Short mmCIF file of C-alpha atoms in Angstrom, two decimals:
data_model
loop_
_atom_site.label_atom_id
_atom_site.label_comp_id
_atom_site.label_asym_id
_atom_site.label_seq_id
_atom_site.Cartn_x
_atom_site.Cartn_y
_atom_site.Cartn_z
CA UNK A 1 86.14 39.25 -35.43
CA UNK A 2 87.42 36.76 -32.95
CA UNK A 3 86.80 33.16 -33.89
CA UNK A 4 84.35 31.66 -31.42
CA UNK A 5 86.04 29.10 -29.24
CA UNK A 6 84.77 25.57 -29.29
CA UNK A 7 83.85 24.03 -25.89
CA UNK A 8 86.22 21.58 -24.54
CA UNK A 9 85.57 17.92 -24.73
CA UNK A 10 85.29 17.57 -20.94
CA UNK A 11 85.45 13.62 -21.20
CA UNK A 12 88.83 13.68 -23.09
CA UNK A 13 90.25 16.01 -20.79
CA UNK A 14 89.38 13.74 -17.99
CA UNK A 15 90.47 10.76 -19.78
CA UNK A 16 93.60 12.52 -20.36
CA UNK A 17 93.95 13.65 -16.35
CA UNK A 18 93.05 9.62 -15.52
CA UNK A 19 96.00 8.45 -17.66
CA UNK A 20 98.29 10.94 -16.10
CA UNK A 21 97.15 10.10 -12.71
CA UNK A 22 97.31 6.18 -13.51
CA UNK A 23 101.24 6.53 -14.75
CA UNK A 24 101.85 8.34 -11.48
CA UNK A 25 100.01 5.82 -9.23
CA UNK A 26 101.96 3.41 -10.99
CA UNK A 27 105.27 4.84 -10.16
CA UNK A 28 104.44 5.46 -6.72
CA UNK A 29 103.23 1.85 -6.43
CA UNK A 30 106.41 0.69 -7.84
CA UNK A 31 108.59 2.83 -5.40
CA UNK A 32 106.37 1.50 -2.42
CA UNK A 33 107.00 -2.07 -3.38
CA UNK A 34 110.92 -1.25 -3.33
CA UNK A 35 110.75 0.33 -0.02
CA UNK A 36 108.90 -2.73 1.28
CA UNK A 37 111.19 -5.45 -0.32
CA UNK A 38 114.11 -3.87 1.44
CA UNK A 39 112.69 -2.87 4.66
CA UNK A 40 112.79 -5.30 7.81
CA UNK A 41 109.41 -4.44 9.67
CA UNK A 42 109.99 -3.99 13.27
CA UNK A 43 106.34 -4.39 14.54
CA UNK A 44 102.93 -5.70 13.49
CA UNK A 45 101.72 -2.01 13.33
CA UNK A 46 104.33 -1.28 10.97
CA UNK A 47 103.74 -4.34 8.63
CA UNK A 48 99.83 -3.07 8.86
CA UNK A 49 100.84 0.34 7.61
CA UNK A 50 102.65 -1.19 4.72
CA UNK A 51 99.80 -3.38 3.81
CA UNK A 52 97.61 -0.38 3.99
CA UNK A 53 99.72 1.67 1.86
CA UNK A 54 100.15 -0.90 -0.60
CA UNK A 55 96.49 -2.08 -0.77
CA UNK A 56 95.05 1.62 -1.31
CA UNK A 57 97.83 2.51 -3.86
CA UNK A 58 96.89 -0.89 -5.88
CA UNK A 59 93.14 -0.05 -5.58
CA UNK A 60 93.40 3.50 -6.80
CA UNK A 61 95.59 1.94 -9.68
CA UNK A 62 92.99 -0.53 -10.56
CA UNK A 63 90.11 2.00 -10.37
CA UNK A 64 92.02 4.38 -12.82
CA UNK A 65 92.71 1.44 -15.36
CA UNK A 66 89.15 0.74 -15.36
CA UNK A 67 88.00 3.93 -15.88
CA UNK A 68 90.32 4.42 -18.72
CA UNK A 69 89.47 1.14 -20.32
CA UNK A 70 85.74 1.88 -19.98
CA UNK A 71 86.40 5.27 -21.66
CA UNK A 72 87.86 3.77 -24.41
CA UNK A 73 85.25 0.80 -24.77
CA UNK A 74 82.40 3.43 -24.83
CA UNK A 75 84.06 5.46 -27.20
CA UNK A 76 84.83 2.47 -29.81
CA UNK A 77 88.71 2.66 -29.48
CA UNK A 78 89.42 -0.30 -27.15
CA UNK A 79 91.03 -2.93 -29.40
CA UNK A 80 90.76 -6.56 -28.44
CA UNK A 81 93.75 -8.66 -29.36
CA UNK A 82 92.50 -12.26 -28.86
CA UNK A 83 95.53 -14.93 -29.35
CA UNK A 84 96.30 -18.20 -27.67
CA UNK A 85 97.95 -18.12 -24.50
CA UNK A 86 98.99 -20.53 -21.66
CA UNK A 87 96.47 -19.94 -18.97
CA UNK A 88 98.90 -20.48 -16.28
CA UNK A 89 101.43 -17.95 -17.62
CA UNK A 90 98.49 -15.28 -17.25
CA UNK A 91 97.82 -16.45 -13.71
CA UNK A 92 101.32 -16.43 -12.67
CA UNK A 93 101.83 -13.03 -14.24
CA UNK A 94 99.11 -11.51 -11.88
CA UNK A 95 100.26 -13.59 -8.79
CA UNK A 96 103.51 -12.25 -9.18
CA UNK A 97 102.13 -8.41 -9.76
CA UNK A 98 100.38 -9.00 -6.68
CA UNK A 99 102.95 -10.84 -4.67
CA UNK A 100 103.79 -8.14 -2.39
CA UNK A 101 100.29 -7.39 -1.39
CA UNK A 102 99.54 -11.07 -0.70
CA UNK A 103 102.73 -11.15 1.45
CA UNK A 104 102.23 -8.18 3.53
CA UNK A 105 98.46 -9.44 3.94
CA UNK A 106 99.64 -12.85 5.01
CA UNK A 107 97.53 -14.47 2.72
CA UNK A 108 98.14 -18.14 1.65
CA UNK A 109 97.42 -18.71 -1.92
CA UNK A 110 96.82 -22.11 -3.90
CA UNK A 111 96.61 -22.37 -7.54
CA UNK A 112 95.00 -25.23 -9.42
CA UNK A 113 95.77 -25.13 -13.26
CA UNK A 114 97.03 -27.41 -15.93
CA UNK A 115 100.34 -26.34 -17.11
CA UNK A 116 99.48 -27.29 -20.65
CA UNK A 117 95.85 -25.68 -20.62
CA UNK A 118 95.90 -22.98 -23.64
CA UNK A 119 93.04 -20.87 -24.77
CA UNK A 120 92.27 -17.73 -26.94
CA UNK A 121 91.41 -14.47 -25.20
CA UNK A 122 93.28 -11.03 -24.71
CA UNK A 123 95.81 -11.73 -22.07
CA UNK A 124 95.93 -8.04 -21.10
CA UNK A 125 92.54 -7.35 -20.84
CA UNK A 126 91.64 -10.61 -18.83
CA UNK A 127 94.85 -9.86 -16.80
CA UNK A 128 93.31 -6.75 -15.83
CA UNK A 129 90.06 -8.51 -14.56
CA UNK A 130 92.08 -11.03 -12.50
CA UNK A 131 94.22 -8.13 -10.93
CA UNK A 132 91.40 -6.27 -9.95
CA UNK A 133 89.73 -9.27 -8.40
CA UNK A 134 92.97 -10.23 -6.79
CA UNK A 135 93.14 -6.67 -5.06
CA UNK A 136 89.55 -6.88 -4.01
CA UNK A 137 89.68 -10.25 -2.49
CA UNK A 138 92.67 -9.10 -0.41
CA UNK A 139 90.40 -6.55 1.25
CA UNK A 140 87.95 -9.00 2.14
CA UNK A 141 89.34 -12.60 2.71
CA UNK A 142 90.43 -13.92 6.11
CA UNK A 143 93.70 -15.79 5.16
CA UNK A 144 93.02 -17.86 2.15
CA UNK A 145 92.61 -17.45 -1.58
CA UNK A 146 92.28 -19.86 -4.46
CA UNK A 147 92.74 -19.54 -8.11
CA UNK A 148 91.61 -22.16 -10.37
CA UNK A 149 91.38 -22.49 -14.09
CA UNK A 150 89.75 -25.44 -15.96
CA UNK A 151 87.49 -26.25 -18.90
CA UNK A 152 83.78 -26.38 -18.57
CA UNK A 153 81.50 -27.22 -21.21
CA UNK A 154 83.70 -25.52 -23.88
CA UNK A 155 84.09 -22.52 -21.77
CA UNK A 156 87.58 -21.61 -19.97
CA UNK A 157 86.28 -20.93 -16.07
CA UNK A 158 88.51 -19.24 -13.88
CA UNK A 159 87.61 -19.13 -10.49
CA UNK A 160 88.92 -16.87 -7.53
CA UNK A 161 87.64 -17.93 -4.29
CA UNK A 162 88.37 -16.53 -0.69
CA UNK A 163 87.44 -17.59 3.05
CA UNK A 164 85.71 -14.05 3.62
CA UNK A 165 82.37 -12.86 4.62
CA UNK A 166 81.29 -13.72 0.92
CA UNK A 167 79.20 -11.35 -1.45
CA UNK A 168 76.14 -9.88 0.29
CA UNK A 169 72.76 -10.77 -0.81
CA UNK A 170 71.97 -7.73 -2.71
CA UNK A 171 74.92 -8.16 -5.06
CA UNK A 172 74.03 -11.93 -5.54
CA UNK A 173 70.25 -10.85 -6.50
CA UNK A 174 71.44 -8.11 -9.25
CA UNK A 175 73.13 -9.01 -12.65
CA UNK A 176 76.98 -9.55 -12.00
CA UNK A 177 77.62 -6.56 -14.41
CA UNK A 178 75.23 -4.01 -12.44
CA UNK A 179 76.55 -0.74 -11.72
CA UNK A 180 74.89 1.58 -8.97
CA UNK A 181 73.90 5.13 -10.60
CA UNK A 182 73.77 6.61 -6.84
CA UNK A 183 77.53 7.92 -6.61
CA UNK A 184 76.75 8.28 -2.89
CA UNK A 185 76.65 4.20 -2.55
CA UNK A 186 79.38 2.87 -0.61
CA UNK A 187 80.38 1.11 -3.65
CA UNK A 188 79.41 1.45 -7.39
CA UNK A 189 80.39 -2.13 -8.62
CA UNK A 190 82.53 -0.33 -11.17
CA UNK A 191 84.92 -3.44 -10.95
CA UNK A 192 82.17 -5.74 -11.71
CA UNK A 193 80.73 -3.87 -14.47
CA UNK A 194 84.38 -3.63 -15.75
CA UNK A 195 85.01 -7.44 -15.71
CA UNK A 196 81.65 -7.94 -17.19
CA UNK A 197 82.08 -5.88 -20.08
CA UNK A 198 85.74 -7.10 -20.86
CA UNK A 199 84.75 -10.94 -20.38
CA UNK A 200 81.55 -10.41 -22.38
CA UNK A 201 83.93 -8.89 -25.33
CA UNK A 202 85.34 -12.55 -25.83
CA UNK A 203 83.16 -14.13 -28.36
CA UNK A 204 83.03 -17.20 -30.27
CA UNK A 205 80.06 -17.91 -32.90
CA UNK A 206 76.66 -17.37 -30.85
CA UNK A 207 78.80 -17.77 -27.46
CA UNK A 208 79.84 -14.92 -25.43
CA UNK A 209 82.07 -14.76 -22.09
CA UNK A 210 80.14 -13.84 -18.75
CA UNK A 211 80.83 -13.59 -14.82
CA UNK A 212 79.30 -15.41 -11.94
CA UNK A 213 79.18 -14.58 -8.42
CA UNK A 214 78.18 -16.88 -5.86
CA UNK A 215 79.18 -17.93 -2.29
CA UNK A 216 80.40 -21.20 -0.81
CA UNK A 217 82.78 -23.75 -1.67
CA UNK A 218 85.82 -24.42 -1.75
CA UNK A 219 86.65 -21.74 1.24
CA UNK A 220 83.13 -20.76 2.15
CA UNK A 221 83.53 -17.01 1.24
CA UNK A 222 83.02 -15.62 -1.98
CA UNK A 223 83.33 -17.09 -5.26
CA UNK A 224 84.11 -15.15 -8.51
CA UNK A 225 83.83 -17.03 -11.87
CA UNK A 226 84.84 -15.74 -15.35
CA UNK A 227 83.82 -17.87 -18.62
CA UNK A 228 85.38 -17.25 -21.95
CA UNK A 229 84.32 -19.21 -25.04
#
């Protein structure tokens, strides 16, 4: 008598596929950056094509990382490794990671952070959040980005601001970690859900991390803030 086959764990299969796709897109992105770095563009159209290719590859890579991280989070095997870090090191890592994207988009980046500022957090997870916000800001900003870190009321506050059109009202009215369940929607806000969950994993006594969205100063566009206790 043949043994009855167990149904496959589709979520596990999906997670494995996402992992493979993430690695492939990562290699594609690295190769593309090599081509861009060694190619002198001959026209604004060619620069625009490079920018589009790099932005879309970065966006897909970020989405896959988010999906995999959320899967691990929901299945309780996402480790969080909190340690003391220089904040500027984490910011500069993400700026370097997105250097070509910022360069091909002709975006001027300003950074304000005390080089001696240290804080306790998971640098990989928080770095993923900052990277995702960077990639999204490149899409919407006109020409300027600000990355700023400071301590406010015993929380580390990292701000990323742009001079784009800002967050639409419906996003400001929803909780920052809101995720749209309608998959036909133009955006599920998966990135903000990811950011909200990652930052909330950082806790100290009764305090936990959170994110905040607003529009306005310093550049008049969208302002993303994350707070880590």
